[in-house]
Amino acid sequence: PWVRYGTKLKLKEIKELLDTLPRSSSVAIISAEHLHKELFTHSGAGTLIMRGHRLFSKQDLAEVDSDRLRALLMEHDPSIASGETTAASYWQHLAALKKEGGRYWIYGDEPYQVAAVVMRKPGQNIAVVDKFVASKAAVLGNITDNAWKLITRDHPQLVWSVPRADDNLSWHFERADGSWAVGDNIVFWYGVEDWKQISELLTSKFNAQNTTSSSVPSGTRAYSTMARRNIARNSAPMGRRSYSTGSSSGSPLRVGLIGARGFTGRELIKLIDGHPRFELSYVSSRELAGKPVPNYTKAQLSHVNLSAQQVGDLAKAGRQAVDVWILALPNNVAAPFVAEINTATAQVSVDQQPIVVDLSADYRFDATGQWAYGLPELHRSELKTNMTGRIANPGCYATGSQLGLAPLLPYLDQSRLPSVFGVSGYSGAGTKPSPKNDPEFLRDNLIPYAPVNHIHEREIGHSLTRMSHPQHPFTTNNPIRVQFSPHVAPFFQGISLTLHVPLCQSMTAKDMLEVFREFYQNEKLVHVTESAPLVRDNAGKHYAVVGGFAVPPHSEGGLAELANRRAVLNVTLDNLLKGAATQAIQNMNIAVGIDEYTGIPTPDEPTMSPN
């Protein structure tokens, strides 16, 4: 509405003026309603023109003022300022590149407040930003932004590397189309949309482009040297055909997390942030793409939206690209990602294939032998000998129920079904809005759901049957069956289970306590207590607690004796931790050959409220 009374002419004049001014000049419309009256002025309403300095782009060092460029580098480039290398040696490096058939571009402004060097070796399609330095005045005056626009105009595809300690990582994240955390550095790219090209770049070409530039120490000012880094670690020969890492002790293991929006994804990010060996390389979420990853301090990451094909392209490099893929997706969604990874790694040696941990129910009933069931307390030997690196993480209810039933399998009456009454916090219902995760609907309420054939009901029986054979007379033809009744409660996280287990012989509560203590005596993430555990004590904890052992009074003969020959016990666990994220970390630790409890708090005693 304010384009009137000759304003169109004024806009045309502004445009013509900017066409003749240096690129770093700017126009500010201070008062749009007076634009038709006011000419260019430094006061009052109207239009303010600020003159900047011309930017230049040269392809030969002889065309720039090498003395002023040297002075800028000596003041703001860490490797040259520290004396680790010299400007003269860098000039020789540029000359050698040109002699080999490569090209370089030097960008800067007339006062030499900012300078950048972009390189391209023979046969390369993607240019590398090798240096980008600027004075404080250039940063404050946005000359760096103008220089970046000029660079991207000349080079539609760019890659560069910045140390994690760089003071101005956010500037790089804002200008990059993607990034990948690699050791102490973050690799950024711009204008590269072909993920196959990115995969090749990160695994081979970029590795071959290592220069003599040093890493930038913590505290370096913004826009310091972006030296190129090796992004693929050398893998030592494997001593056994398992998934113990071939890298040196303490070197980071890269994790790709697919499905970060849910509550479990958030807990995984926190656990990986505190883990001494794991680091996030990719955090994928369709809804959160482009937004910063919260609760992660090892690097400044943004969410991406990786398709199954893109994950497959990255997986072609095996563990050179990503060591572990975590699929934290809803049921029936993981299959395309698994198929792409399997196809991509078909020619990769077993010891270099990435580990895949699936948190959905899609592979918990696997009959091919490709997937290990990831409940370490009951399937540890299977996990340690698994050769495929494919792990199906158990469900939360299924984890607690099996921990409560497994020690009693030798005493189980096969003619009667165990019964499990489960209550979960509403975080177990996921983030998609529904009555089961609506706090207002749940207020003073308890919601039963899926009273028969719940997927965890089937999982409990299937996995216990597999675990029990051949010690106990349960097989696929004679499986263990359970009755499971899930409910949602008004609290956010945690699970409380009450189990009724029919017995083939009489037991006392003391007998049961001894059986469970012996069964879990060496387990750091399962605590056995005499009193009944409370869900509020277990929320936010990484372990499960089994206790509250009881048996009905003894009855003589008939159906009454049979009905009373049962055990009653309680199990609590956090559905997001031991029921999901913590258990995934536990499985990942086993798969890569490090201590099972690395990065997981393991207190000697559980938290228990006073009776």
Coordinates of C-alpha atoms in Angstrom, one line a residue:
P1 CA 0.0 0.0 0.0
W2 CA 2.9 2.4 0.5
V3 CA 4.1 2.1 -3.1
R4 CA 2.6 5.3 -4.3
Y5 CA 3.3 9.0 -5.2
G6 CA 6.4 8.3 -7.1
T7 CA 7.7 5.5 -4.8
K8 CA 8.1 3.1 -7.7
L9 CA 10.5 5.7 -9.2
K10 CA 12.4 5.9 -6.0
L11 CA 12.7 2.1 -5.8
K12 CA 14.1 2.2 -9.3
E13 CA 16.6 4.8 -8.3
I14 CA 17.7 2.8 -5.3
K15 CA 18.2 -0.2 -7.6
E16 CA 20.2 1.7 -10.1
L17 CA 22.3 3.2 -7.3
L18 CA 23.1 -0.2 -5.8
D19 CA 24.1 -1.5 -9.3
T20 CA 27.0 1.0 -9.3
L21 CA 27.9 0.8 -5.6
P22 CA 30.3 -1.9 -4.2
R23 CA 28.7 -5.2 -3.2
S24 CA 29.1 -4.5 0.5
S25 CA 26.9 -1.3 0.3
S26 CA 23.4 -1.4 1.8
V27 CA 20.1 0.4 1.7
A28 CA 17.8 0.8 4.8
I29 CA 14.2 1.9 4.4
I30 CA 13.8 3.8 7.7
S31 CA 10.3 5.2 7.2
A32 CA 8.3 3.7 4.3
E33 CA 5.5 6.1 4.5
H34 CA 7.8 9.0 3.8
L35 CA 9.8 7.3 1.1
H36 CA 8.1 9.3 -1.7
K37 CA 9.2 12.6 0.0
E38 CA 12.6 11.8 1.4
L39 CA 15.7 11.4 -0.7
F40 CA 18.9 9.7 0.6
T41 CA 19.8 11.1 4.0
H42 CA 21.6 10.2 7.2
S43 CA 18.9 11.6 9.4
G44 CA 15.2 11.7 9.7
A45 CA 12.8 9.5 7.8
G46 CA 13.6 8.2 4.4
T47 CA 16.4 6.1 2.9
L48 CA 19.9 5.6 4.3
I49 CA 22.6 4.6 2.0
M50 CA 25.8 3.2 3.6
R51 CA 28.7 2.8 1.3
G52 CA 30.9 -0.3 1.6
H53 CA 34.1 -1.4 -0.1
R54 CA 34.3 -3.4 -3.3
L55 CA 34.8 -7.1 -3.0
F56 CA 37.2 -8.9 -5.4
S57 CA 37.7 -12.4 -6.7
K58 CA 41.1 -13.3 -8.1
Q59 CA 42.5 -16.5 -9.5
D60 CA 46.2 -15.7 -9.2
L61 CA 48.1 -14.6 -6.1
A62 CA 50.0 -12.1 -8.3
E63 CA 46.7 -10.2 -8.7
V64 CA 46.2 -9.5 -5.0
D65 CA 48.2 -7.4 -2.5
S66 CA 50.1 -10.3 -0.9
D67 CA 51.6 -8.1 1.9
R68 CA 48.1 -7.1 3.1
L69 CA 46.8 -10.6 2.7
R70 CA 49.8 -11.9 4.7
A71 CA 49.1 -9.4 7.4
L72 CA 45.4 -10.5 7.7
L73 CA 46.4 -14.1 7.8
M74 CA 49.1 -13.5 10.4
E75 CA 46.6 -11.8 12.7
H76 CA 43.6 -14.0 12.2
D77 CA 44.6 -17.4 10.8
P78 CA 45.6 -19.7 13.8
S79 CA 48.1 -21.9 12.0
I80 CA 50.0 -18.9 10.6
A81 CA 49.6 -16.7 13.6
S82 CA 51.0 -19.5 15.9
G83 CA 54.0 -20.0 13.7
E84 CA 53.0 -23.6 12.9
T85 CA 53.2 -22.7 9.2
T86 CA 53.9 -19.5 7.2
A87 CA 52.2 -17.4 4.6
A88 CA 55.1 -18.2 2.2
S89 CA 54.6 -21.9 2.5
Y90 CA 50.9 -21.4 1.9
W91 CA 51.7 -19.4 -1.3
Q92 CA 53.9 -22.3 -2.4
H93 CA 51.0 -24.7 -1.7
L94 CA 48.7 -22.6 -3.9
A95 CA 51.3 -22.5 -6.7
A96 CA 51.7 -26.3 -6.6
L97 CA 48.0 -26.8 -6.8
K98 CA 47.8 -24.6 -9.9
K99 CA 50.8 -26.4 -11.5
E100 CA 49.0 -29.8 -11.0
G101 CA 46.1 -28.5 -13.0
G102 CA 43.9 -27.4 -10.0
R103 CA 42.4 -24.0 -9.4
Y104 CA 42.1 -21.6 -6.6
W105 CA 40.1 -18.4 -6.0
I106 CA 41.1 -15.6 -3.5
Y107 CA 38.2 -13.5 -2.3
G108 CA 38.5 -10.3 -0.2
D109 CA 37.6 -6.7 0.1
E110 CA 39.6 -3.6 -0.7
P111 CA 40.8 -2.8 2.9
Y112 CA 41.6 -6.5 3.4
Q113 CA 39.3 -7.0 6.3
V114 CA 38.1 -10.3 5.0
A115 CA 39.7 -13.0 2.9
A116 CA 38.8 -16.5 1.7
V117 CA 40.5 -19.1 -0.4
V118 CA 38.5 -21.6 -2.3
M119 CA 40.2 -24.6 -4.0
R120 CA 39.3 -27.3 -6.5
K121 CA 41.7 -30.1 -7.3
P122 CA 41.8 -31.6 -10.8
G123 CA 38.8 -33.8 -11.5
Q124 CA 36.8 -32.4 -8.6
N125 CA 33.3 -31.0 -9.0
I126 CA 32.8 -29.7 -5.5
A127 CA 35.0 -26.7 -4.4
V128 CA 36.6 -26.7 -0.9
V129 CA 36.6 -23.5 1.2
D130 CA 40.2 -23.8 2.6
K131 CA 40.4 -20.5 4.5
F132 CA 37.9 -17.9 5.6
V133 CA 39.3 -15.2 7.9
A134 CA 38.0 -11.8 8.9
S135 CA 38.6 -8.9 11.3
K136 CA 36.1 -8.0 13.9
A137 CA 35.1 -4.9 11.9
A138 CA 34.3 -7.2 8.9
V139 CA 32.1 -9.4 11.1
L140 CA 30.2 -6.5 12.6
G141 CA 29.8 -4.8 9.2
N142 CA 28.4 -8.0 7.7
I143 CA 31.2 -8.0 5.1
T144 CA 31.6 -11.7 5.7
D145 CA 28.0 -12.3 4.6
N146 CA 28.6 -10.4 1.4
A147 CA 31.8 -12.3 0.7
W148 CA 29.9 -15.6 1.3
K149 CA 27.3 -14.5 -1.3
L150 CA 30.0 -13.8 -3.8
I151 CA 31.6 -17.2 -3.1
T152 CA 28.3 -19.1 -3.5
R153 CA 27.6 -17.2 -6.7
D154 CA 30.8 -18.5 -8.2
H155 CA 30.6 -22.0 -6.6
P156 CA 27.2 -23.6 -6.5
Q157 CA 28.6 -26.6 -4.5
L158 CA 30.9 -26.2 -1.5
V159 CA 32.3 -28.2 1.3
W160 CA 34.3 -27.0 4.3
S161 CA 35.4 -28.2 7.8
V162 CA 35.2 -26.3 11.1
P163 CA 36.5 -27.4 14.5
R164 CA 33.8 -28.0 17.1
A165 CA 35.5 -25.4 19.3
D166 CA 35.0 -22.6 16.8
D167 CA 33.3 -19.7 18.5
N168 CA 30.9 -19.1 15.6
L169 CA 29.6 -22.5 14.6
S170 CA 26.1 -21.1 14.3
W171 CA 27.2 -18.9 11.4
H172 CA 28.3 -22.0 9.5
F173 CA 25.1 -24.0 10.4
E174 CA 23.0 -21.1 9.1
R175 CA 24.7 -21.1 5.7
A176 CA 25.2 -24.9 5.2
D177 CA 22.6 -27.2 3.7
G178 CA 23.9 -30.1 5.7
S179 CA 26.6 -31.1 8.2
W180 CA 28.3 -34.2 9.7
A181 CA 30.1 -34.3 13.0
V182 CA 33.5 -36.1 12.5
G183 CA 35.7 -36.4 15.5
D184 CA 36.8 -32.9 16.6
N185 CA 35.4 -31.2 13.5
I186 CA 32.2 -30.6 11.7
V187 CA 32.0 -31.0 8.0
F188 CA 29.6 -28.7 6.2
W189 CA 28.3 -28.7 2.6
Y190 CA 26.4 -26.3 0.5
G191 CA 24.5 -26.9 -2.7
V192 CA 25.1 -30.7 -2.7
E193 CA 21.7 -32.4 -3.1
D194 CA 22.9 -35.8 -4.3
W195 CA 23.4 -38.0 -1.2
K196 CA 25.4 -40.5 -3.2
Q197 CA 27.8 -37.6 -4.0
I198 CA 27.8 -36.6 -0.3
S199 CA 28.6 -40.2 0.7
E200 CA 31.5 -40.4 -1.7
L201 CA 32.7 -37.0 -0.7
L202 CA 32.8 -37.8 3.0
T203 CA 34.3 -41.3 2.6
S204 CA 36.9 -40.8 -0.1
K205 CA 37.5 -37.5 -1.8
F206 CA 37.4 -35.4 1.3
N207 CA 39.7 -37.8 3.0
A208 CA 42.3 -37.4 0.2
Q209 CA 42.2 -33.6 0.4
N210 CA 44.0 -33.3 3.8
T211 CA 46.2 -30.2 3.9
T212 CA 48.9 -29.0 6.2
S213 CA 46.4 -26.6 7.9
S214 CA 46.2 -27.2 11.6
S215 CA 43.1 -27.6 13.8
V216 CA 41.8 -24.4 15.3
P217 CA 42.2 -24.3 19.1
S218 CA 39.3 -23.5 21.4
G219 CA 38.7 -19.8 21.7
T220 CA 39.6 -18.9 18.2
R221 CA 37.7 -16.0 16.9
A222 CA 34.9 -16.4 14.3
Y223 CA 35.7 -17.1 10.7
S224 CA 39.0 -18.7 11.5
T225 CA 40.7 -21.2 9.2
M226 CA 38.4 -24.0 8.0
A227 CA 41.1 -26.7 7.5
R228 CA 40.1 -29.9 5.7
R229 CA 40.2 -33.0 7.8
N230 CA 40.3 -36.8 7.3
I231 CA 36.7 -38.0 8.0
A232 CA 37.3 -41.7 7.7
R233 CA 39.3 -43.5 10.4
N234 CA 41.6 -46.3 9.4
S235 CA 40.3 -49.6 10.6
A236 CA 42.6 -52.1 12.1
P237 CA 42.2 -55.8 11.2
M238 CA 39.6 -57.5 13.2
G239 CA 40.7 -60.2 15.6
R240 CA 37.3 -61.9 15.6
R241 CA 34.2 -61.8 13.4
S242 CA 32.2 -59.8 15.8
Y243 CA 31.3 -56.1 16.1
S244 CA 34.1 -55.1 18.4
T245 CA 35.5 -51.9 17.0
G246 CA 38.8 -51.9 15.2
S247 CA 39.5 -48.3 16.1
S248 CA 41.7 -47.3 18.9
S249 CA 40.5 -47.3 22.4
G250 CA 38.6 -44.1 23.0
S251 CA 38.0 -43.1 19.4
P252 CA 34.5 -42.0 18.8
L253 CA 31.9 -44.3 17.3
R254 CA 29.4 -42.5 15.0
V255 CA 25.7 -43.0 15.4
G256 CA 22.9 -42.2 13.0
L257 CA 19.5 -41.8 14.7
I258 CA 16.4 -42.1 12.5
G259 CA 13.3 -41.0 14.3
A260 CA 14.3 -38.4 16.8
R261 CA 11.0 -36.7 17.5
G262 CA 9.6 -39.2 19.9
F263 CA 10.3 -39.4 23.7
T264 CA 12.6 -42.3 23.2
G265 CA 14.6 -40.4 20.6
R266 CA 15.1 -37.6 23.0
E267 CA 16.4 -39.9 25.7
L268 CA 18.8 -41.5 23.3
I269 CA 20.2 -38.1 22.4
K270 CA 20.8 -37.4 26.1
L271 CA 22.5 -40.8 26.7
I272 CA 24.7 -40.5 23.6
D273 CA 25.6 -37.0 24.7
G274 CA 27.0 -38.4 28.0
H275 CA 28.5 -41.5 26.4
P276 CA 32.4 -41.5 26.3
R277 CA 32.5 -43.4 22.9
F278 CA 29.3 -42.7 20.9
E279 CA 28.7 -39.4 19.1
L280 CA 25.8 -38.4 16.8
S281 CA 26.5 -37.9 13.1
Y282 CA 22.9 -37.8 11.9
V283 CA 19.7 -37.0 13.7
S284 CA 16.8 -37.5 11.4
S285 CA 13.2 -36.3 11.9
R286 CA 10.7 -35.3 9.2
E287 CA 8.9 -32.9 11.5
L288 CA 12.1 -31.3 13.0
A289 CA 14.2 -31.0 9.9
G290 CA 16.4 -27.9 10.0
K291 CA 15.9 -27.3 13.7
P292 CA 18.8 -27.6 16.2
V293 CA 19.2 -30.9 18.1
P294 CA 18.4 -30.2 21.8
N295 CA 20.2 -31.7 24.8
Y296 CA 23.4 -32.5 22.8
T297 CA 26.6 -30.6 23.7
K298 CA 29.3 -32.6 21.8
A299 CA 28.5 -30.6 18.6
Q300 CA 26.0 -28.1 17.3
L301 CA 23.8 -30.4 15.1
S302 CA 20.6 -29.7 13.2
H303 CA 17.9 -32.3 12.4
V304 CA 17.9 -33.6 8.9
N305 CA 15.2 -35.6 7.1
L306 CA 16.9 -38.8 5.7
S307 CA 14.9 -41.1 3.4
A308 CA 15.6 -44.8 3.3
Q309 CA 17.5 -44.4 0.0
Q310 CA 19.7 -41.7 1.5
V311 CA 20.5 -43.9 4.5
G312 CA 21.4 -46.7 2.1
D313 CA 23.7 -44.4 0.2
L314 CA 25.5 -43.5 3.4
A315 CA 25.7 -47.1 4.5
K316 CA 27.6 -48.1 1.3
A317 CA 30.8 -46.9 3.1
G318 CA 30.1 -49.4 5.9
R319 CA 31.3 -48.2 9.3
Q320 CA 33.6 -45.6 7.7
A321 CA 30.5 -43.4 7.5
V322 CA 28.3 -44.5 10.5
D323 CA 29.1 -47.2 13.0
V324 CA 25.6 -47.7 14.4
W325 CA 22.2 -46.9 12.9
I326 CA 19.3 -46.6 15.4
L327 CA 15.8 -46.9 14.0
A328 CA 13.5 -45.2 16.5
L329 CA 10.5 -45.4 14.3
P330 CA 6.8 -46.6 14.7
N331 CA 5.9 -50.2 14.0
N332 CA 5.9 -51.2 10.3
V333 CA 8.1 -48.3 9.2
A334 CA 11.6 -49.6 9.6
A335 CA 11.6 -52.2 6.8
P336 CA 12.5 -49.8 3.9
F337 CA 15.5 -48.5 5.9
V338 CA 16.7 -52.0 6.8
A339 CA 16.3 -53.2 3.2
E340 CA 18.4 -50.2 1.8
I341 CA 21.1 -50.8 4.4
N342 CA 21.2 -54.5 3.7
T343 CA 21.5 -53.9 -0.1
A344 CA 24.1 -51.2 0.3
T345 CA 26.3 -53.3 2.6
A346 CA 26.0 -56.6 0.7
Q347 CA 29.6 -56.3 -0.6
V348 CA 31.0 -54.8 2.7
S349 CA 33.0 -57.2 4.9
V350 CA 31.2 -58.5 7.9
D351 CA 33.4 -56.7 10.4
Q352 CA 32.8 -53.3 8.7
Q353 CA 29.1 -53.5 8.3
P354 CA 27.2 -51.0 10.4
I355 CA 25.2 -52.2 13.4
V356 CA 21.5 -51.6 13.2
V357 CA 19.3 -51.4 16.3
D358 CA 15.6 -51.4 15.6
L359 CA 13.3 -50.1 18.4
S360 CA 10.1 -51.1 16.8
A361 CA 8.4 -54.5 16.9
D362 CA 9.1 -55.2 13.3
Y363 CA 12.0 -57.7 13.9
R364 CA 11.3 -59.1 17.4
F365 CA 9.7 -62.2 15.9
D366 CA 12.4 -62.8 13.4
A367 CA 12.7 -66.5 12.4
T368 CA 15.6 -66.1 9.9
G369 CA 18.3 -65.9 12.6
Q370 CA 19.4 -62.5 11.2
W371 CA 18.2 -60.5 14.2
A372 CA 19.3 -61.0 17.8
Y373 CA 16.7 -60.2 20.5
G374 CA 18.2 -57.3 22.6
L375 CA 17.3 -58.2 26.2
P376 CA 20.9 -58.7 27.5
E377 CA 19.9 -60.2 30.9
L378 CA 18.2 -63.1 29.1
H379 CA 19.9 -63.2 25.7
R380 CA 23.5 -62.0 26.3
S381 CA 25.2 -65.0 24.7
E382 CA 23.1 -64.5 21.5
L383 CA 24.0 -60.8 21.4
K384 CA 27.7 -61.5 21.8
T385 CA 27.8 -64.1 19.1
N386 CA 25.5 -62.4 16.7
M387 CA 27.3 -62.0 13.3
T388 CA 24.9 -59.8 11.4
G389 CA 24.9 -56.7 13.7
R390 CA 21.1 -56.6 13.6
I391 CA 19.4 -56.1 17.0
A392 CA 15.7 -56.0 17.8
N393 CA 15.2 -53.9 20.9
P394 CA 12.5 -55.3 23.1
G395 CA 9.3 -53.5 24.0
C396 CA 8.9 -51.8 27.4
Y397 CA 6.1 -54.0 28.8
A398 CA 7.8 -57.1 27.3
T399 CA 11.1 -56.2 29.0
G400 CA 9.6 -55.9 32.5
S401 CA 7.3 -58.9 32.1
Q402 CA 10.1 -61.2 30.9
L403 CA 12.4 -60.1 33.7
G404 CA 9.6 -61.0 36.2
L405 CA 8.8 -64.4 34.5
A406 CA 12.2 -65.8 33.5
P407 CA 13.5 -66.9 36.9
L408 CA 10.2 -68.8 37.5
L409 CA 10.2 -70.8 34.2
P410 CA 11.5 -74.1 36.0
Y411 CA 8.5 -73.8 38.4
L412 CA 5.8 -72.8 35.8
D413 CA 2.6 -74.8 35.6
Q414 CA 2.2 -75.4 31.9
S415 CA -1.5 -76.0 32.2
R416 CA -2.2 -72.5 33.3
L417 CA -1.4 -69.1 31.9
P418 CA 0.6 -66.4 33.7
S419 CA -1.2 -63.1 34.0
V420 CA 0.4 -59.6 33.7
F421 CA -1.4 -56.5 34.8
G422 CA 0.5 -53.5 33.4
V423 CA 0.2 -49.8 33.9
S424 CA 2.3 -47.3 32.0
G425 CA 2.8 -43.6 32.0
Y426 CA 1.3 -41.8 29.0
S427 CA 4.7 -41.2 27.4
G428 CA 4.3 -44.8 26.3
A429 CA 1.4 -43.7 24.0
G430 CA 3.9 -41.7 21.9
T431 CA 3.7 -38.0 20.8
K432 CA 0.8 -38.3 18.3
P433 CA -2.2 -36.8 20.1
S434 CA -4.8 -39.3 21.4
P435 CA -6.8 -39.8 24.6
K436 CA -4.1 -42.1 25.9
N437 CA -1.6 -39.2 26.1
D438 CA -3.9 -36.4 26.9
P439 CA -3.2 -35.3 30.5
E440 CA -6.6 -33.7 30.9
F441 CA -8.4 -36.9 29.7
L442 CA -6.2 -39.0 32.0
R443 CA -6.7 -36.8 35.1
D444 CA -8.1 -39.0 37.9
N445 CA -8.4 -41.8 35.3
L446 CA -7.0 -45.1 34.2
I447 CA -7.5 -46.3 30.6
P448 CA -7.5 -50.0 29.7
Y449 CA -6.7 -50.8 26.1
A450 CA -5.9 -53.8 23.8
P451 CA -7.3 -56.3 26.3
V452 CA -6.3 -59.2 24.1
N453 CA -3.6 -60.0 21.6
H454 CA -1.5 -56.9 22.4
I455 CA 1.8 -57.2 20.5
H456 CA 3.7 -57.3 23.8
E457 CA 1.6 -60.2 24.9
R458 CA 2.8 -62.1 21.9
E459 CA 6.4 -60.9 22.3
I460 CA 6.6 -62.0 25.9
G461 CA 5.6 -65.6 25.1
H462 CA 7.7 -65.8 21.9
S463 CA 10.9 -64.5 23.4
L464 CA 10.6 -66.5 26.6
T465 CA 10.0 -69.6 24.6
R466 CA 13.2 -68.9 22.5
M467 CA 15.2 -68.2 25.7
S468 CA 13.9 -71.2 27.6
H469 CA 14.7 -73.9 25.0
P470 CA 16.2 -76.5 25.5
Q471 CA 16.4 -76.2 29.4
H472 CA 12.6 -76.2 29.7
P473 CA 9.9 -78.0 27.7
F474 CA 8.8 -75.0 25.7
T475 CA 9.2 -75.0 21.9
T476 CA 7.6 -73.3 19.0
N477 CA 5.1 -76.1 19.0
N478 CA 4.6 -75.8 22.7
P479 CA 5.1 -72.0 23.3
I480 CA 4.8 -70.1 26.6
R481 CA 1.6 -68.1 26.6
V482 CA 0.6 -65.2 28.8
Q483 CA -2.4 -63.0 29.6
F484 CA -1.5 -59.3 29.4
S485 CA -3.7 -56.4 30.3
P486 CA -2.2 -52.9 29.6
H487 CA -3.4 -49.6 31.0
V488 CA -2.4 -46.0 30.7
A489 CA -2.2 -43.8 33.9
P490 CA -1.9 -40.0 34.4
F491 CA 1.8 -40.0 35.2
F492 CA 4.3 -39.3 32.4
Q493 CA 6.8 -42.1 32.5
G494 CA 7.4 -45.4 34.2
I495 CA 5.8 -48.8 34.2
S496 CA 4.3 -50.9 37.1
L497 CA 3.6 -54.6 36.5
T498 CA 1.8 -57.0 38.7
L499 CA 2.4 -60.7 37.7
H500 CA 0.5 -63.7 38.8
V501 CA 2.5 -66.8 37.9
P502 CA 0.9 -70.3 38.2
L503 CA 3.4 -72.8 39.8
C504 CA 3.8 -76.5 39.5
Q505 CA 4.9 -76.8 43.1
S506 CA 4.4 -74.8 46.3
M507 CA 6.9 -72.0 47.1
T508 CA 7.1 -69.4 49.8
A509 CA 7.8 -65.7 49.4
K510 CA 11.3 -66.3 50.8
D511 CA 11.9 -69.1 48.3
M512 CA 11.0 -66.7 45.5
L513 CA 13.2 -63.9 46.8
E514 CA 16.2 -66.3 46.9
V515 CA 15.4 -67.6 43.3
F516 CA 15.4 -64.1 41.9
R517 CA 18.5 -62.9 43.8
E518 CA 20.5 -65.8 42.5
F519 CA 19.2 -65.3 39.0
Y520 CA 20.1 -61.6 38.8
Q521 CA 23.1 -61.6 41.2
N522 CA 25.5 -60.2 38.6
E523 CA 23.1 -57.9 36.7
K524 CA 23.7 -54.2 37.2
L525 CA 20.4 -53.1 35.6
V526 CA 18.1 -55.4 37.5
H527 CA 17.6 -55.0 41.3
V528 CA 15.8 -57.5 43.5
T529 CA 14.1 -56.2 46.6
E530 CA 11.9 -57.8 49.2
S531 CA 9.4 -55.0 49.3
A532 CA 7.2 -54.0 46.4
P533 CA 8.9 -51.3 44.1
L534 CA 7.0 -48.1 43.3
V535 CA 6.8 -46.6 39.9
R536 CA 7.7 -43.1 41.2
D537 CA 11.0 -44.4 42.5
N538 CA 11.9 -45.9 39.2
A539 CA 10.9 -43.0 36.9
G540 CA 14.1 -41.6 35.3
K541 CA 16.2 -44.6 36.4
H542 CA 18.0 -46.9 34.0
Y543 CA 17.4 -50.1 35.9
A544 CA 14.4 -52.4 36.5
V545 CA 13.3 -53.5 40.0
V546 CA 11.7 -56.8 40.9
G547 CA 10.1 -57.3 44.3
G548 CA 7.0 -57.6 46.4
F549 CA 7.0 -61.4 46.4
A550 CA 3.9 -63.0 47.8
V551 CA 2.0 -66.3 47.7
P552 CA -1.7 -66.9 48.7
P553 CA -2.4 -68.9 51.8
H554 CA -2.1 -72.6 51.4
S555 CA -5.3 -74.6 50.8
E556 CA -5.8 -78.3 51.0
G557 CA -6.9 -80.2 47.9
G558 CA -9.1 -79.4 44.9
L559 CA -9.4 -76.3 42.8
A560 CA -8.7 -74.0 45.7
E561 CA -5.2 -75.5 46.2
L562 CA -4.6 -75.3 42.5
A563 CA -5.7 -71.6 42.3
N564 CA -3.6 -70.7 45.3
R565 CA -0.4 -72.4 44.0
R566 CA 0.8 -69.3 42.3
A567 CA 3.4 -66.6 42.8
V568 CA 2.7 -62.8 42.8
L569 CA 5.3 -60.2 42.3
N570 CA 5.9 -56.7 41.0
V571 CA 8.2 -55.2 38.5
T572 CA 8.9 -51.5 37.8
L573 CA 11.0 -49.9 35.1
D574 CA 11.1 -46.7 33.1
N575 CA 9.4 -47.3 29.8
L576 CA 11.7 -44.7 28.0
L577 CA 15.0 -45.9 29.6
K578 CA 15.4 -49.6 30.5
G579 CA 12.3 -50.2 28.4
A580 CA 13.8 -48.5 25.3
A581 CA 16.8 -46.0 25.2
T582 CA 19.0 -47.4 27.9
Q583 CA 18.5 -50.9 26.6
A584 CA 19.5 -49.8 23.1
I585 CA 22.7 -48.3 24.5
Q586 CA 23.3 -51.5 26.4
N587 CA 22.9 -53.5 23.2
M588 CA 25.1 -51.1 21.2
N589 CA 27.9 -51.4 23.8
I590 CA 27.8 -55.2 23.5
A591 CA 27.7 -55.0 19.7
V592 CA 30.8 -52.8 19.4
G593 CA 32.7 -54.8 21.9
I594 CA 33.0 -52.3 24.8
D595 CA 31.8 -52.7 28.4
E596 CA 28.1 -53.4 28.4
Y597 CA 27.4 -50.6 30.9
T598 CA 29.5 -47.9 29.4
G599 CA 27.6 -44.5 29.6
I600 CA 24.8 -46.0 31.8
P601 CA 24.5 -45.1 35.5
T602 CA 24.6 -48.3 37.5
P603 CA 23.9 -47.6 41.2
D604 CA 24.5 -50.5 43.7
E605 CA 21.1 -50.1 45.2
P606 CA 17.8 -48.9 43.8
T607 CA 15.9 -45.9 45.0
M608 CA 13.2 -47.0 47.4
S609 CA 10.6 -45.0 49.2
P610 CA 10.2 -45.7 53.0
N611 CA 7.3 -48.1 53.8

